[in-house]
Amino acid sequence: MDAGDEGEEAGILIMLGVTVFGLLFANLPGFAHVWAAADLLPLQTEIPGPLDSLAWWAGQTFVAWVFNILLIVLFGSALALREGSGDKPGLGWLCLLGLGLAYLFWHGELLTVMALAAMIALPMRALPPVTRWVSLVALIGGTVLIVLAGIGITALLPDTMGLPDLLGLDDARIAAIEAAHQSGFWSHLPHNMATALQFHLVEFFFLGGGVLGLILLGMELVERGFWGGRWPVMPLVTSAAIALGIGLPLSGWSAVQAMSVAFAPSQAWEGLMARAFAALLLAYGYAALVVLAIRFRIAEPVQLLFIRAGHLWLSVHVGQIIVLTLLFSGVPGLALFGRLDPAALFALGVVLTGVQAGAVWLTDRYLRSGPVEWLLDGLANRGFARLRR
């Protein structure tokens, strides 16, 4: 691996570390409440107080949707960098892992659709560069149009019914889902499996093209030396400032707009469309900031922690899914599903961030790789390396 590849690898690992920490906050509402609650404050708390509204607004403004996009792009970048090493990527095993996580633990996992899209993306690297860029732009742009079309339909819906009712989440249905989750792991499985199937159908048939496009984009970023800091500084600074200068106000406004219209279906589409564009801008803005921090060696001890988390990103992500499932839908009496408001969720996220950082440090100190990475690599290459240092 030459110096350029080493720089790319370091950048990818640091950004992966940032992303798995961001995903913890982004995914908390999806574990703690019914699937639509992350974007609908009334489903998290009936009478939100100022702290609840602020916590929900912060989550919507800074993390919602953004880190899911970054994870997919980074997965493509890591795959492109690994392709030249001779190791098999183990995409089939990753797909099986994702299916197990989705149907047994949490319906919102992305590993399955990422693995399937990567199986298509790898052969596409043999296409001419222009063809690859046209393909990824068409795939991402087409998926954005599909999302906007789906959002636009809400403008035609009557306000006599709230968004939860239109999504099939009336009070009786929510109470039944909460009771199932609070009864323990086995009781919540039927609902989780049904929701996972719905999510996979949507991901494969409506969002799959966008996932493929983002993976291709991640591969192209490696080709262009983005993560290694080989882009000129001033264009990077300028583009980051523009992306964040537009994305953050747009994202913040979308959350305020949703609260101001009480999440009325006929008016919700404006904020949701703003959120879709803002998420893309913020994903690039965050990535550019991290690349600049690496280039100018800002907060190097923190970067080291993120490198360690990036090495273990799959184990950390799987660990998040299992731990959060046990917290919110685990044994009877412990299950917190439907019981925490946004402010409490934020506080829990801060605590879990510290626990996760400690787990990353201990794992990296005593193991050569993450347990999940070790298992998948061993299965893919038909041989298991030494795990302990």
mmCIF file of C-alpha atoms in Angstrom:
data_model
loop_
_atom_site.group_PDB
_atom_site.id
_atom_site.type_symbol
_atom_site.label_atom_id
_atom_site.label_comp_id
_atom_site.label_asym_id
_atom_site.label_seq_id
_atom_site.Cartn_x
_atom_site.Cartn_y
_atom_site.Cartn_z
ATOM 1 C CA MET A 1 0.000 0.000 0.000
ATOM 2 C CA ASP A 2 1.557 3.304 -1.075
ATOM 3 C CA ALA A 3 1.440 6.596 0.840
ATOM 4 C CA GLY A 4 -1.598 7.773 -1.103
ATOM 5 C CA ASP A 5 -3.549 4.628 -0.230
ATOM 6 C CA GLU A 6 -2.491 4.929 3.411
ATOM 7 C CA GLY A 7 -3.824 8.481 3.492
ATOM 8 C CA GLU A 8 -7.082 7.349 1.916
ATOM 9 C CA GLU A 9 -7.401 4.505 4.420
ATOM 10 C CA ALA A 10 -6.808 6.826 7.388
ATOM 11 C CA GLY A 11 -9.397 9.295 6.115
ATOM 12 C CA ILE A 12 -11.969 6.562 5.525
ATOM 13 C CA LEU A 13 -11.379 5.037 8.965
ATOM 14 C CA ILE A 14 -11.703 8.367 10.757
ATOM 15 C CA MET A 15 -14.898 9.222 8.896
ATOM 16 C CA LEU A 16 -16.276 5.733 9.580
ATOM 17 C CA GLY A 17 -15.548 6.282 13.266
ATOM 18 C CA VAL A 18 -17.381 9.601 13.227
ATOM 19 C CA THR A 19 -20.268 7.962 11.398
ATOM 20 C CA VAL A 20 -20.803 5.063 13.816
ATOM 21 C CA PHE A 21 -20.960 7.541 16.689
ATOM 22 C CA GLY A 22 -23.408 9.683 14.707
ATOM 23 C CA LEU A 23 -25.539 6.643 13.901
ATOM 24 C CA LEU A 24 -25.996 5.989 17.606
ATOM 25 C CA PHE A 25 -27.918 9.260 17.970
ATOM 26 C CA ALA A 26 -29.594 8.984 14.578
ATOM 27 C CA ASN A 27 -30.998 5.505 15.288
ATOM 28 C CA LEU A 28 -32.064 5.928 18.914
ATOM 29 C CA PRO A 29 -35.640 7.087 18.113
ATOM 30 C CA GLY A 30 -36.080 4.106 15.775
ATOM 31 C CA PHE A 31 -35.281 1.697 18.607
ATOM 32 C CA ALA A 32 -37.232 3.592 21.266
ATOM 33 C CA HIS A 33 -40.531 4.129 19.458
ATOM 34 C CA VAL A 34 -42.605 3.058 16.451
ATOM 35 C CA TRP A 35 -40.744 3.405 13.145
ATOM 36 C CA ALA A 36 -42.195 6.802 12.149
ATOM 37 C CA ALA A 37 -41.448 8.465 15.495
ATOM 38 C CA ALA A 38 -37.984 9.667 14.479
ATOM 39 C CA ASP A 39 -39.558 12.251 12.156
ATOM 40 C CA LEU A 40 -42.821 12.799 14.059
ATOM 41 C CA LEU A 41 -42.408 14.376 17.489
ATOM 42 C CA PRO A 42 -46.021 13.603 18.633
ATOM 43 C CA LEU A 43 -45.203 9.888 18.423
ATOM 44 C CA GLN A 44 -42.377 10.326 20.937
ATOM 45 C CA THR A 45 -44.257 12.431 23.475
ATOM 46 C CA GLU A 46 -47.834 13.677 23.690
ATOM 47 C CA ILE A 47 -47.014 17.040 25.287
ATOM 48 C CA PRO A 48 -43.402 17.959 24.469
ATOM 49 C CA GLY A 49 -41.693 20.352 26.838
ATOM 50 C CA PRO A 50 -39.045 22.866 25.775
ATOM 51 C CA LEU A 51 -36.210 20.374 26.334
ATOM 52 C CA ASP A 52 -38.037 17.685 24.362
ATOM 53 C CA SER A 53 -38.642 20.053 21.458
ATOM 54 C CA LEU A 54 -35.012 21.212 21.528
ATOM 55 C CA ALA A 55 -33.661 17.647 21.636
ATOM 56 C CA TRP A 56 -35.906 16.564 18.763
ATOM 57 C CA TRP A 57 -34.977 19.654 16.730
ATOM 58 C CA ALA A 58 -31.257 19.023 17.294
ATOM 59 C CA GLY A 59 -31.580 15.403 16.188
ATOM 60 C CA GLN A 60 -33.512 16.376 13.079
ATOM 61 C CA THR A 61 -31.125 19.220 12.255
ATOM 62 C CA PHE A 62 -27.746 17.583 12.759
ATOM 63 C CA VAL A 63 -28.044 13.794 12.456
ATOM 64 C CA ALA A 64 -31.308 12.595 10.889
ATOM 65 C CA TRP A 65 -30.715 10.886 7.511
ATOM 66 C CA VAL A 66 -27.183 12.324 7.259
ATOM 67 C CA PHE A 67 -25.174 9.497 8.819
ATOM 68 C CA ASN A 68 -27.106 6.836 6.925
ATOM 69 C CA ILE A 69 -25.969 8.516 3.710
ATOM 70 C CA LEU A 70 -22.394 8.756 4.972
ATOM 71 C CA LEU A 71 -22.319 5.084 5.983
ATOM 72 C CA ILE A 72 -23.311 3.983 2.477
ATOM 73 C CA VAL A 73 -20.765 6.264 0.779
ATOM 74 C CA LEU A 74 -17.987 5.158 3.139
ATOM 75 C CA PHE A 75 -18.870 1.511 2.597
ATOM 76 C CA GLY A 76 -18.263 2.051 -1.112
ATOM 77 C CA SER A 77 -14.968 3.811 -0.403
ATOM 78 C CA ALA A 78 -13.755 1.059 1.929
ATOM 79 C CA LEU A 79 -14.765 -1.576 -0.616
ATOM 80 C CA ALA A 80 -12.821 0.164 -3.386
ATOM 81 C CA LEU A 81 -9.725 0.460 -1.219
ATOM 82 C CA ARG A 82 -9.924 -3.169 -0.152
ATOM 83 C CA GLU A 83 -10.427 -4.504 -3.682
ATOM 84 C CA GLY A 84 -6.729 -4.227 -4.483
ATOM 85 C CA SER A 85 -5.642 -6.103 -1.342
ATOM 86 C CA GLY A 86 -6.674 -9.522 -2.640
ATOM 87 C CA ASP A 87 -9.031 -10.220 0.280
ATOM 88 C CA LYS A 88 -12.547 -11.241 -0.607
ATOM 89 C CA PRO A 89 -15.134 -8.688 0.548
ATOM 90 C CA GLY A 90 -17.516 -11.334 1.909
ATOM 91 C CA LEU A 91 -20.609 -9.541 0.638
ATOM 92 C CA GLY A 92 -22.730 -12.685 0.743
ATOM 93 C CA TRP A 93 -21.942 -13.215 4.420
ATOM 94 C CA LEU A 94 -22.591 -9.519 5.100
ATOM 95 C CA CYS A 95 -25.990 -9.853 3.434
ATOM 96 C CA LEU A 96 -26.846 -12.838 5.650
ATOM 97 C CA LEU A 97 -25.699 -10.919 8.722
ATOM 98 C CA GLY A 98 -27.932 -8.011 7.737
ATOM 99 C CA LEU A 99 -30.933 -10.291 7.250
ATOM 100 C CA GLY A 100 -30.397 -11.834 10.672
ATOM 101 C CA LEU A 101 -30.131 -8.427 12.325
ATOM 102 C CA ALA A 102 -33.174 -7.084 10.490
ATOM 103 C CA TYR A 103 -35.583 -9.897 11.280
ATOM 104 C CA LEU A 104 -34.341 -10.865 14.737
ATOM 105 C CA PHE A 105 -33.315 -7.520 16.186
ATOM 106 C CA TRP A 106 -34.057 -4.261 14.343
ATOM 107 C CA HIS A 107 -35.919 -3.579 11.121
ATOM 108 C CA GLY A 108 -33.904 -0.435 10.297
ATOM 109 C CA GLU A 109 -30.521 -2.037 9.479
ATOM 110 C CA LEU A 110 -28.851 -1.082 6.172
ATOM 111 C CA LEU A 111 -26.307 -3.889 5.778
ATOM 112 C CA THR A 112 -28.515 -6.074 3.572
ATOM 113 C CA VAL A 113 -29.250 -3.481 0.903
ATOM 114 C CA MET A 114 -25.656 -2.218 1.067
ATOM 115 C CA ALA A 115 -24.254 -5.703 0.452
ATOM 116 C CA LEU A 116 -26.598 -6.377 -2.460
ATOM 117 C CA ALA A 117 -25.887 -2.990 -4.046
ATOM 118 C CA ALA A 118 -22.134 -3.559 -3.642
ATOM 119 C CA MET A 119 -22.413 -6.823 -5.583
ATOM 120 C CA ILE A 120 -23.599 -4.736 -8.532
ATOM 121 C CA ALA A 121 -21.197 -1.847 -7.935
ATOM 122 C CA LEU A 122 -17.984 -3.881 -8.005
ATOM 123 C CA PRO A 123 -18.348 -5.061 -11.641
ATOM 124 C CA MET A 124 -19.336 -1.515 -12.634
ATOM 125 C CA ARG A 125 -15.835 -0.304 -11.724
ATOM 126 C CA ALA A 126 -14.694 -1.745 -15.070
ATOM 127 C CA LEU A 127 -16.839 0.806 -16.920
ATOM 128 C CA PRO A 128 -15.273 3.987 -18.316
ATOM 129 C CA PRO A 129 -15.139 6.860 -15.778
ATOM 130 C CA VAL A 130 -17.688 8.957 -17.670
ATOM 131 C CA THR A 131 -20.141 6.058 -17.717
ATOM 132 C CA ARG A 132 -19.676 5.492 -13.986
ATOM 133 C CA TRP A 133 -20.327 9.156 -13.197
ATOM 134 C CA VAL A 134 -23.381 9.327 -15.433
ATOM 135 C CA SER A 135 -24.697 6.146 -13.794
ATOM 136 C CA LEU A 136 -24.218 7.319 -10.217
ATOM 137 C CA VAL A 137 -25.722 10.750 -10.918
ATOM 138 C CA ALA A 138 -28.717 9.137 -12.615
ATOM 139 C CA LEU A 139 -29.179 6.620 -9.792
ATOM 140 C CA ILE A 140 -28.915 9.169 -6.983
ATOM 141 C CA GLY A 141 -30.943 11.796 -8.852
ATOM 142 C CA GLY A 142 -33.638 9.275 -9.771
ATOM 143 C CA THR A 143 -33.966 8.125 -6.174
ATOM 144 C CA VAL A 144 -34.195 11.736 -4.963
ATOM 145 C CA LEU A 145 -37.041 12.269 -7.421
ATOM 146 C CA ILE A 146 -38.797 9.127 -6.129
ATOM 147 C CA VAL A 147 -38.440 10.364 -2.542
ATOM 148 C CA LEU A 148 -39.718 13.817 -3.484
ATOM 149 C CA ALA A 149 -42.664 12.307 -5.340
ATOM 150 C CA GLY A 150 -43.567 10.254 -2.286
ATOM 151 C CA ILE A 151 -43.259 13.310 -0.076
ATOM 152 C CA GLY A 152 -45.314 15.397 -2.499
ATOM 153 C CA ILE A 153 -48.256 13.014 -2.186
ATOM 154 C CA THR A 154 -48.720 14.188 1.394
ATOM 155 C CA ALA A 155 -49.737 17.620 0.054
ATOM 156 C CA LEU A 156 -52.862 15.964 -1.380
ATOM 157 C CA LEU A 157 -53.873 14.332 1.882
ATOM 158 C CA PRO A 158 -56.573 15.796 4.145
ATOM 159 C CA ASP A 159 -55.678 17.317 7.503
ATOM 160 C CA THR A 160 -58.716 15.665 9.077
ATOM 161 C CA MET A 161 -56.361 12.760 9.758
ATOM 162 C CA GLY A 162 -52.911 13.175 11.226
ATOM 163 C CA LEU A 163 -49.800 11.695 9.671
ATOM 164 C CA PRO A 164 -49.670 8.860 12.242
ATOM 165 C CA ASP A 165 -53.214 7.796 11.281
ATOM 166 C CA LEU A 166 -52.384 7.958 7.573
ATOM 167 C CA LEU A 167 -49.379 5.714 8.254
ATOM 168 C CA GLY A 168 -51.546 3.172 10.013
ATOM 169 C CA LEU A 169 -50.308 4.201 13.446
ATOM 170 C CA ASP A 170 -53.439 5.203 15.315
ATOM 171 C CA ASP A 171 -53.494 5.222 19.105
ATOM 172 C CA ALA A 172 -54.728 1.639 19.392
ATOM 173 C CA ARG A 173 -52.082 0.317 17.013
ATOM 174 C CA ILE A 174 -49.281 2.203 18.782
ATOM 175 C CA ALA A 175 -50.471 0.912 22.179
ATOM 176 C CA ALA A 176 -50.418 -2.668 20.853
ATOM 177 C CA ILE A 177 -46.898 -2.261 19.421
ATOM 178 C CA GLU A 178 -45.604 -0.724 22.651
ATOM 179 C CA ALA A 179 -47.151 -3.509 24.734
ATOM 180 C CA ALA A 180 -45.506 -6.161 22.533
ATOM 181 C CA HIS A 181 -42.068 -4.560 22.847
ATOM 182 C CA GLN A 182 -42.414 -4.005 26.581
ATOM 183 C CA SER A 183 -43.371 -7.659 27.069
ATOM 184 C CA GLY A 184 -39.909 -8.774 26.006
ATOM 185 C CA PHE A 185 -37.743 -9.898 23.097
ATOM 186 C CA TRP A 186 -39.898 -12.746 21.813
ATOM 187 C CA SER A 187 -43.126 -10.778 21.968
ATOM 188 C CA HIS A 188 -41.765 -8.011 19.740
ATOM 189 C CA LEU A 189 -40.444 -10.354 17.034
ATOM 190 C CA PRO A 190 -43.634 -10.686 14.903
ATOM 191 C CA HIS A 191 -44.034 -6.910 14.619
ATOM 192 C CA ASN A 192 -40.332 -6.394 13.965
ATOM 193 C CA MET A 193 -40.281 -9.066 11.245
ATOM 194 C CA ALA A 194 -43.311 -7.587 9.500
ATOM 195 C CA THR A 195 -41.783 -4.104 9.622
ATOM 196 C CA ALA A 196 -38.420 -5.411 8.398
ATOM 197 C CA LEU A 197 -40.114 -6.981 5.381
ATOM 198 C CA GLN A 198 -41.832 -3.686 4.566
ATOM 199 C CA PHE A 199 -38.562 -1.781 4.940
ATOM 200 C CA HIS A 200 -36.700 -4.204 2.677
ATOM 201 C CA LEU A 201 -39.343 -3.953 -0.036
ATOM 202 C CA VAL A 202 -39.073 -0.160 0.048
ATOM 203 C CA GLU A 203 -35.260 -0.236 0.135
ATOM 204 C CA PHE A 204 -34.910 -2.721 -2.713
ATOM 205 C CA PHE A 205 -37.555 -1.387 -5.097
ATOM 206 C CA PHE A 206 -37.595 2.352 -4.400
ATOM 207 C CA LEU A 207 -34.328 3.301 -2.664
ATOM 208 C CA GLY A 208 -31.982 0.585 -3.951
ATOM 209 C CA GLY A 209 -30.874 2.667 -6.934
ATOM 210 C CA GLY A 210 -29.835 5.481 -4.641
ATOM 211 C CA VAL A 211 -27.878 3.094 -2.411
ATOM 212 C CA LEU A 212 -26.065 1.766 -5.484
ATOM 213 C CA GLY A 213 -25.349 5.324 -6.626
ATOM 214 C CA LEU A 214 -23.946 6.316 -3.223
ATOM 215 C CA ILE A 215 -21.681 3.248 -3.149
ATOM 216 C CA LEU A 216 -20.412 4.146 -6.623
ATOM 217 C CA LEU A 217 -19.842 7.697 -5.395
ATOM 218 C CA GLY A 218 -17.798 6.366 -2.479
ATOM 219 C CA MET A 219 -15.660 4.385 -4.907
ATOM 220 C CA GLU A 220 -15.125 7.439 -7.088
ATOM 221 C CA LEU A 221 -14.047 9.516 -4.083
ATOM 222 C CA VAL A 222 -11.227 7.037 -3.494
ATOM 223 C CA GLU A 223 -10.212 7.307 -7.156
ATOM 224 C CA ARG A 224 -10.095 11.101 -6.799
ATOM 225 C CA GLY A 225 -8.102 11.040 -3.544
ATOM 226 C CA PHE A 226 -10.784 12.824 -1.519
ATOM 227 C CA TRP A 227 -10.295 11.013 1.805
ATOM 228 C CA GLY A 228 -6.512 11.359 1.639
ATOM 229 C CA GLY A 229 -6.734 15.159 1.532
ATOM 230 C CA ARG A 230 -5.391 15.455 -2.004
ATOM 231 C CA TRP A 231 -8.006 17.996 -3.052
ATOM 232 C CA PRO A 232 -6.918 21.676 -3.036
ATOM 233 C CA VAL A 233 -7.589 23.320 0.312
ATOM 234 C CA MET A 234 -9.471 26.439 -0.766
ATOM 235 C CA PRO A 235 -12.030 24.654 -2.981
ATOM 236 C CA LEU A 236 -12.568 22.182 -0.144
ATOM 237 C CA VAL A 237 -13.047 24.972 2.418
ATOM 238 C CA THR A 238 -15.351 26.913 0.096
ATOM 239 C CA SER A 239 -17.496 23.921 -0.830
ATOM 240 C CA ALA A 240 -17.765 22.835 2.823
ATOM 241 C CA ALA A 241 -18.837 26.352 3.843
ATOM 242 C CA ILE A 242 -21.466 26.447 1.094
ATOM 243 C CA ALA A 243 -22.785 22.962 1.898
ATOM 244 C CA LEU A 244 -23.032 23.618 5.628
ATOM 245 C CA GLY A 245 -24.138 27.232 5.167
ATOM 246 C CA ILE A 246 -27.131 26.048 3.151
ATOM 247 C CA GLY A 247 -27.669 22.609 4.665
ATOM 248 C CA LEU A 248 -27.781 23.499 8.364
ATOM 249 C CA PRO A 249 -30.301 26.376 8.086
ATOM 250 C CA LEU A 250 -32.405 24.331 5.671
ATOM 251 C CA SER A 251 -32.393 21.312 7.969
ATOM 252 C CA GLY A 252 -33.118 23.412 11.041
ATOM 253 C CA TRP A 253 -35.943 25.213 9.262
ATOM 254 C CA SER A 254 -37.519 21.924 8.156
ATOM 255 C CA ALA A 255 -37.790 20.782 11.788
ATOM 256 C CA VAL A 256 -39.214 24.124 12.939
ATOM 257 C CA GLN A 257 -41.674 24.133 10.041
ATOM 258 C CA ALA A 258 -42.919 20.646 10.950
ATOM 259 C CA MET A 259 -43.575 21.702 14.545
ATOM 260 C CA SER A 260 -45.165 25.004 13.521
ATOM 261 C CA VAL A 261 -47.800 23.287 11.356
ATOM 262 C CA ALA A 262 -48.361 20.569 13.975
ATOM 263 C CA PHE A 263 -47.184 17.931 11.447
ATOM 264 C CA ALA A 264 -50.256 18.494 9.284
ATOM 265 C CA PRO A 265 -50.072 16.195 6.201
ATOM 266 C CA SER A 266 -50.968 18.912 3.696
ATOM 267 C CA GLN A 267 -48.089 21.114 4.855
ATOM 268 C CA ALA A 268 -45.513 18.548 5.966
ATOM 269 C CA TRP A 269 -44.184 18.055 2.441
ATOM 270 C CA GLU A 270 -42.314 21.386 2.422
ATOM 271 C CA GLY A 271 -40.201 20.490 5.437
ATOM 272 C CA LEU A 272 -39.596 16.922 4.282
ATOM 273 C CA MET A 273 -38.372 18.083 0.873
ATOM 274 C CA ALA A 274 -36.047 20.563 2.571
ATOM 275 C CA ARG A 275 -34.786 17.746 4.794
ATOM 276 C CA ALA A 276 -33.959 15.535 1.812
ATOM 277 C CA PHE A 277 -31.793 18.202 0.147
ATOM 278 C CA ALA A 278 -30.264 19.291 3.459
ATOM 279 C CA ALA A 279 -29.184 15.743 4.330
ATOM 280 C CA LEU A 280 -27.164 15.447 1.117
ATOM 281 C CA LEU A 281 -25.513 18.815 1.706
ATOM 282 C CA LEU A 282 -24.707 18.040 5.341
ATOM 283 C CA ALA A 283 -23.228 14.653 4.463
ATOM 284 C CA TYR A 284 -20.746 16.334 2.139
ATOM 285 C CA GLY A 285 -20.125 19.197 4.566
ATOM 286 C CA TYR A 286 -19.332 16.857 7.468
ATOM 287 C CA ALA A 287 -17.023 14.767 5.274
ATOM 288 C CA ALA A 288 -15.169 17.857 4.049
ATOM 289 C CA LEU A 289 -14.712 19.137 7.606
ATOM 290 C CA VAL A 290 -13.225 15.811 8.690
ATOM 291 C CA VAL A 291 -10.853 15.773 5.703
ATOM 292 C CA LEU A 292 -9.711 19.302 6.573
ATOM 293 C CA ALA A 293 -9.230 18.334 10.229
ATOM 294 C CA ILE A 294 -7.048 15.409 9.149
ATOM 295 C CA ARG A 295 -5.054 17.561 6.766
ATOM 296 C CA PHE A 296 -4.302 20.203 9.404
ATOM 297 C CA ARG A 297 -3.895 17.629 12.203
ATOM 298 C CA ILE A 298 -6.620 19.108 14.387
ATOM 299 C CA ALA A 299 -7.525 17.196 17.588
ATOM 300 C CA GLU A 300 -5.257 14.243 16.799
ATOM 301 C CA PRO A 301 -6.097 12.285 20.005
ATOM 302 C CA VAL A 302 -9.762 12.389 19.009
ATOM 303 C CA GLN A 303 -8.821 11.324 15.487
ATOM 304 C CA LEU A 304 -7.032 8.321 16.973
ATOM 305 C CA LEU A 305 -10.208 7.254 18.766
ATOM 306 C CA PHE A 306 -12.148 7.564 15.530
ATOM 307 C CA ILE A 307 -9.517 5.514 13.672
ATOM 308 C CA ARG A 308 -9.972 2.767 16.248
ATOM 309 C CA ALA A 309 -13.751 2.986 15.865
ATOM 310 C CA GLY A 310 -13.355 2.918 12.074
ATOM 311 C CA HIS A 311 -11.329 -0.304 12.276
ATOM 312 C CA LEU A 312 -14.202 -1.817 14.282
ATOM 313 C CA TRP A 313 -17.110 -0.041 12.594
ATOM 314 C CA LEU A 314 -19.048 -3.191 11.737
ATOM 315 C CA SER A 315 -18.652 -4.660 15.222
ATOM 316 C CA VAL A 316 -19.632 -1.310 16.746
ATOM 317 C CA HIS A 317 -22.689 -1.037 14.478
ATOM 318 C CA VAL A 318 -23.818 -4.604 15.192
ATOM 319 C CA GLY A 319 -23.172 -4.049 18.897
ATOM 320 C CA GLN A 320 -25.341 -0.925 18.825
ATOM 321 C CA ILE A 321 -28.219 -2.853 17.259
ATOM 322 C CA ILE A 322 -28.040 -5.693 19.789
ATOM 323 C CA VAL A 323 -27.571 -3.495 22.868
ATOM 324 C CA LEU A 324 -30.301 -1.020 21.895
ATOM 325 C CA THR A 325 -32.689 -3.874 21.101
ATOM 326 C CA LEU A 326 -32.084 -5.328 24.549
ATOM 327 C CA LEU A 327 -32.556 -1.933 26.196
ATOM 328 C CA PHE A 328 -35.792 -1.097 24.452
ATOM 329 C CA SER A 329 -37.289 -4.482 23.569
ATOM 330 C CA GLY A 330 -35.438 -6.894 25.824
ATOM 331 C CA VAL A 331 -36.568 -8.783 28.902
ATOM 332 C CA PRO A 332 -39.901 -7.813 30.511
ATOM 333 C CA GLY A 333 -39.459 -5.003 32.994
ATOM 334 C CA LEU A 334 -36.324 -3.690 31.311
ATOM 335 C CA ALA A 335 -37.856 -2.842 27.943
ATOM 336 C CA LEU A 336 -37.950 0.953 27.590
ATOM 337 C CA PHE A 337 -39.834 1.014 24.300
ATOM 338 C CA GLY A 338 -42.257 3.947 24.143
ATOM 339 C CA ARG A 339 -41.244 5.221 27.580
ATOM 340 C CA LEU A 340 -38.515 7.812 26.887
ATOM 341 C CA ASP A 341 -39.146 11.296 25.543
ATOM 342 C CA PRO A 342 -36.624 13.083 23.274
ATOM 343 C CA ALA A 343 -34.743 14.778 26.125
ATOM 344 C CA ALA A 344 -34.299 11.461 27.943
ATOM 345 C CA LEU A 345 -33.211 9.802 24.689
ATOM 346 C CA PHE A 346 -30.564 12.467 24.183
ATOM 347 C CA ALA A 347 -29.248 11.948 27.724
ATOM 348 C CA LEU A 348 -29.173 8.194 27.120
ATOM 349 C CA GLY A 349 -27.276 8.798 23.882
ATOM 350 C CA VAL A 350 -24.611 10.791 25.738
ATOM 351 C CA VAL A 351 -24.156 7.971 28.262
ATOM 352 C CA LEU A 352 -23.997 5.306 25.536
ATOM 353 C CA THR A 353 -21.451 7.388 23.622
ATOM 354 C CA GLY A 354 -19.105 7.175 26.593
ATOM 355 C CA VAL A 355 -19.731 3.441 26.951
ATOM 356 C CA GLN A 356 -19.122 2.944 23.243
ATOM 357 C CA ALA A 357 -15.868 4.913 23.338
ATOM 358 C CA GLY A 358 -14.653 2.753 26.224
ATOM 359 C CA ALA A 359 -15.645 -0.435 24.396
ATOM 360 C CA VAL A 360 -13.779 0.716 21.280
ATOM 361 C CA TRP A 361 -10.621 1.446 23.314
ATOM 362 C CA LEU A 362 -10.714 -1.917 25.117
ATOM 363 C CA THR A 363 -11.437 -3.917 21.963
ATOM 364 C CA ASP A 364 -8.643 -2.234 20.020
ATOM 365 C CA ARG A 365 -6.246 -2.778 22.929
ATOM 366 C CA TYR A 366 -6.792 -6.531 23.214
ATOM 367 C CA LEU A 367 -8.013 -7.659 19.776
ATOM 368 C CA ARG A 368 -6.461 -7.390 16.319
ATOM 369 C CA SER A 369 -9.817 -6.626 14.704
ATOM 370 C CA GLY A 370 -13.459 -6.374 15.605
ATOM 371 C CA PRO A 371 -15.163 -9.722 16.346
ATOM 372 C CA VAL A 372 -17.679 -9.291 13.526
ATOM 373 C CA GLU A 373 -14.986 -8.245 11.029
ATOM 374 C CA TRP A 374 -12.879 -11.229 12.119
ATOM 375 C CA LEU A 375 -15.799 -13.630 11.637
ATOM 376 C CA LEU A 376 -16.805 -12.332 8.205
ATOM 377 C CA ASP A 377 -13.209 -12.185 6.952
ATOM 378 C CA GLY A 378 -12.623 -15.743 8.131
ATOM 379 C CA LEU A 379 -15.760 -17.041 6.451
ATOM 380 C CA ALA A 380 -15.038 -15.172 3.209
ATOM 381 C CA ASN A 381 -11.380 -16.245 2.988
ATOM 382 C CA ARG A 382 -11.897 -19.710 4.502
ATOM 383 C CA GLY A 383 -9.363 -19.174 7.196
ATOM 384 C CA PHE A 384 -9.398 -17.410 10.542
ATOM 385 C CA ALA A 385 -6.473 -15.278 11.628
ATOM 386 C CA ARG A 386 -5.421 -14.827 15.237
ATOM 387 C CA LEU A 387 -7.943 -12.547 16.974
ATOM 388 C CA ARG A 388 -6.147 -11.651 20.195
ATOM 389 C CA ARG A 389 -3.117 -9.393 20.116
#
